[in-house]
Amino acid sequence: MTGRRRDLPAGVVANPRLSRWVSIAPDGTVRVRVGKVELGQGILTALAQLAADELDIDLAQIRMEPASTDEGPDEGLTAGSRSIEDSGAALRQICAEVRALLLAEAVTSWGLDPATVTVRGGVVGDASGRRIGYAELAVDLDRDADGSARPKADAGLRLAGTSVQRLDLPDKIAGRPRFIQDLMLEGQLYGRVLRPPSPAATLAEAGTAAAAELPGTVSVVRDGSFLGVVALDEEAAERAVAALRETAHWRERDTLPDEDDLPGYLRAAPADTFTVDESGLGRTDQIVQTMTAGYSRPFLAHASMAPSCGVARWHRDEVEVWSHSQGIYRLRWAISQALGLDEKNVTVRHVQGAGAYGHNGADDAAFDAVLLARSVPGRPVHVRWSRADELTWAPIGPAMAAELQAGLDAGGKVVTWSHEVWSQGHFSRPGYAGSPGLLAAAHLERPIEAPPAADPPPSAGGGTARGAIPLYTFPERRIRAHRVLSAPLRSSALRGLGSFLNVFAIESFMDELALAAGQDPLDYRLAQLADPRAQDVLLAAAELGRWGAESAGGRGIGFARYKGRGAYCAVVAEVEAVHEVRVRRLAIAVDAGRVVNPDGVRNQIEGGAVQATSWTLKERVRFDRRHVTSADWESYPILRFGEVPEVEVEILSRPGEPSVGAGEAAQGPTAAAIGNAVAAALGLRVRDLPLTTERILSALGE
Amino acid sequence: MERVFELTVNGERCAVTCEPDTTLLHVLRHELDLKGTRFGCGSGQCGACFVLIDGHPVSSCDTPMWAAEGKPVVTVEGLAEGAALHPLQQAILREQAAQCGYCISGILISAAALLARDPHPDERAVVAALDRNLCRCGVHQRVVRAVVRAAEAGR
Ligand code: FES
Ligand code: FES
């Protein structure tokens, strides 16, 4: 590897071939393939802006292709708010090299003047007035990037930094088929799976004849406790699966924890304990007061608007899969692993689903389709989950508990800080702990048991411990995490992972400490922060949120830097708490470095804050000792139009700082700001989420 | 028993053969290939599948064909007039009032019913009209702004 190669972006080093990323069609359209997938977050639009800038073409000349394992680069997961950082850097490098090759070709083969050559709208020209379109330049892109050209300096960018409109929305608002749920392939059949009635249930017996005999049924599949049907259309598939349900008998067991004492369950369970941070030595002789408090969050559902969906087609020992997975290469590996296939015989293509906020049922639904399609070789089988399966069988965000302790000096400042957190793991995506991690794999005749959820490594921001290291300048800190080694409920990544509770705990506790010290919560924070970017977002949110002004209810503030190295975000919440908590307004300041699409960032922050408000006020996966019981929108309510706060977002411009994702930055700070506002309104601290009327009344009783 | 049902969809008369309890949503998506009406829950709780029946927003996922028979149905595909988007669709684009966009078809239907009944609603009326529609991405505020502005533009 040459010296120049070494400092190329990681995505380019892993996928150096230019043609894997970019190709130029005869009509001049530039087809761009990236490994990141659209989840409704607008990533393909932002990446298109960068590509268009580097290539000197118009946005309309770009076609962003959906990710696929048979073409395009492997860029791992679309997760953790890293897409703009990673994929953006790689794509800019690739496009810069492609542009340089095109220009060189124009000079050497077409004799353009190297001193005056320029490009506009994909047309190369020089001072003599000669013009040649990209499509006419015979450049072979089947070569590796070598670092011989560099992306433009920021001043040369036209589209980056502007709020161009999302490329995918015109189709969506017109109701065009754009989602995997709408996919209709030649000869397509429809599948449904009959999931067990509870997480630990196994199939005792099932009569498949009744389902098989129904008109429209094509096949009935049974493999261990996995039961499903394939039919001519969705209605016939629904009927057949209903018939299966009638005849299936299950062996069930009570395996779930006590929903009303999740902290107790987490703290008692065997766990992998690790130190997150142990640094500094505080002057313990100066401590005049020690405070302790415990916080918790329940299990949370992704609750996407569309149930998960997958499509598969077998052809001898090869299988093609269409999925809204966030990691198509991982999914390909998992499918081949689970079925003993050669990985190169599995192709996974991304098709958009509804919004995804973490590891939902997408991979599982794809595998369901693979299993069902095996019974009808050559025919694609389209599987869509029910709403109930989506809410009860997709992985969920784990319950968590934290206990914080601080020693304060006479001035109220923190001298020693300790934070302990307990949680089930936050990562069971395909490939975790060496396992396929696919739901149905554990139900097969020869089951592949799913190990309990793991955590992403600290280098990826961790899971249980994500966000547990405060940005404050506490002299001494002891932070420990306990990842529970069992998973009676299947947990995995949900937007923000552990940071949602860790930040809620840190920032609630900071308010409690400020109160104890008799100080204003904003001043108290500012006095213990050295990072000027942190101070700036706090001050900006305070101003936007009219900190210190009269309020009919209460105001609260919350702050964090996502993962300790991502976007800075501060939130001021204004609430009313009369019969129930209503969040009136959220004022949010965010610093995400250089911003590619300001309105895109704003949209992500607004949406994240609304979702976090919903988690904070209402959400909780319900279960008894055997079944998950929150299976519809009534038993798993989310925030409605009438309950949504006014959200105002200010983006702090930092053109000189690297771009970082913003999709997860608001989750923890929003919860903390709301909790603190409720405490200000009621003079009462509720430390267990969600902040329902019931919880507030029980806190009143204590 | 399967039989023929007639109805008018987006101004066009059509006849489909199905069971009386086949849902309107199934007929729209599978028989008529109108995929803009989305499935979200199947039980009338989310609004993703809303269509206009006789001008009212109705969940098509739990409306059986015997109840839709003979009625005029408008789906999201029927909002635009030829190539001209409905003012609400234009406003949603202008405000970039979507993330994944899965909820938007149903929201457009609720909002279109509102504007037909009350061409100049205030924010409160818009919020009330959309309260049966869920959105998980959290674009509510943009949607409300878009609907209010679409109405203002029509003044
Ligand atoms: S799909 Fe009809 S209301 Fe949810
Ligand atoms: S935009 Fe995704 S559900 Fe509303």
PDB file of N, CA and C and ligand atoms in Angstrom, chain B residues 25 38-50 59-61, ligand 1:
ATOM      1  N   LEU B  25     -59.030  -2.310   1.697  1.00  0.00           N
ATOM      2  CA  LEU B  25     -57.581  -2.137   1.548  1.00  0.00           C
ATOM      3  C   LEU B  25     -56.998  -3.228   0.646  1.00  0.00           C
ATOM      4  N   ARG B  38     -51.625   2.438   2.620  1.00  0.00           N
ATOM      5  CA  ARG B  38     -50.676   1.538   3.293  1.00  0.00           C
ATOM      6  C   ARG B  38     -51.337   0.725   4.394  1.00  0.00           C
ATOM      7  N   PHE B  39     -50.740  -0.418   4.667  1.00  0.00           N
ATOM      8  CA  PHE B  39     -51.175  -1.220   5.812  1.00  0.00           C
ATOM      9  C   PHE B  39     -50.298  -0.863   7.002  1.00  0.00           C
ATOM     10  N   GLY B  40     -50.932  -0.568   8.131  1.00  0.00           N
ATOM     11  CA  GLY B  40     -50.141  -0.289   9.328  1.00  0.00           C
ATOM     12  C   GLY B  40     -50.510  -1.183  10.483  1.00  0.00           C
ATOM     13  N   CYS B  41     -51.806  -1.409  10.675  1.00  0.00           N
ATOM     14  CA  CYS B  41     -52.223  -2.171  11.852  1.00  0.00           C
ATOM     15  C   CYS B  41     -53.340  -3.158  11.563  1.00  0.00           C
ATOM     16  N   GLY B  42     -54.185  -2.859  10.598  1.00  0.00           N
ATOM     17  CA  GLY B  42     -55.280  -3.770  10.290  1.00  0.00           C
ATOM     18  C   GLY B  42     -56.460  -3.665  11.240  1.00  0.00           C
ATOM     19  N   SER B  43     -56.417  -2.706  12.153  1.00  0.00           N
ATOM     20  CA  SER B  43     -57.506  -2.642  13.123  1.00  0.00           C
ATOM     21  C   SER B  43     -58.012  -1.222  13.363  1.00  0.00           C
ATOM     22  N   GLY B  44     -57.820  -0.364  12.396  1.00  0.00           N
ATOM     23  CA  GLY B  44     -58.401   0.972  12.524  1.00  0.00           C
ATOM     24  C   GLY B  44     -57.718   1.877  13.530  1.00  0.00           C
ATOM     25  N   GLN B  45     -56.507   1.553  13.948  1.00  0.00           N
ATOM     26  CA  GLN B  45     -55.880   2.323  15.028  1.00  0.00           C
ATOM     27  C   GLN B  45     -54.773   3.281  14.598  1.00  0.00           C
ATOM     28  N   CYS B  46     -54.357   3.256  13.315  1.00  0.00           N
ATOM     29  CA  CYS B  46     -53.168   4.056  12.989  1.00  0.00           C
ATOM     30  C   CYS B  46     -53.352   5.063  11.865  1.00  0.00           C
ATOM     31  N   GLY B  47     -54.322   4.851  11.008  1.00  0.00           N
ATOM     32  CA  GLY B  47     -54.581   5.824   9.946  1.00  0.00           C
ATOM     33  C   GLY B  47     -53.781   5.643   8.667  1.00  0.00           C
ATOM     34  N   ALA B  48     -52.854   4.691   8.628  1.00  0.00           N
ATOM     35  CA  ALA B  48     -52.011   4.526   7.432  1.00  0.00           C
ATOM     36  C   ALA B  48     -52.834   4.170   6.196  1.00  0.00           C
ATOM     37  N   CYS B  49     -53.990   3.558   6.421  1.00  0.00           N
ATOM     38  CA  CYS B  49     -54.786   3.020   5.310  1.00  0.00           C
ATOM     39  C   CYS B  49     -55.985   3.889   4.982  1.00  0.00           C
ATOM     40  N   PHE B  50     -55.999   5.129   5.497  1.00  0.00           N
ATOM     41  CA  PHE B  50     -57.191   5.948   5.301  1.00  0.00           C
ATOM     42  C   PHE B  50     -57.454   6.238   3.821  1.00  0.00           C
ATOM     43  N   SER B  59     -60.878   4.116   7.703  1.00  0.00           N
ATOM     44  CA  SER B  59     -59.813   3.115   7.619  1.00  0.00           C
ATOM     45  C   SER B  59     -60.253   2.006   6.675  1.00  0.00           C
ATOM     46  N   SER B  60     -59.474   1.814   5.616  1.00  0.00           N
ATOM     47  CA  SER B  60     -59.859   0.805   4.621  1.00  0.00           C
ATOM     48  C   SER B  60     -59.457  -0.595   5.065  1.00  0.00           C
ATOM     49  N   CYS B  61     -58.600  -0.684   6.103  1.00  0.00           N
ATOM     50  CA  CYS B  61     -58.127  -2.010   6.529  1.00  0.00           C
ATOM     51  C   CYS B  61     -59.210  -2.810   7.224  1.00  0.00           C
TER      52      CYS B  61
HETATM   53  S1  FES C   1     -53.898   0.009   8.852  1.00  0.00           S
HETATM   54 FE1  FES C   1     -55.895   0.716   8.904  1.00  0.00          FE
HETATM   55  S2  FES C   1     -55.910   2.030  10.599  1.00  0.00           S
HETATM   56 FE2  FES C   1     -53.989   1.061  10.716  1.00  0.00          FE
END
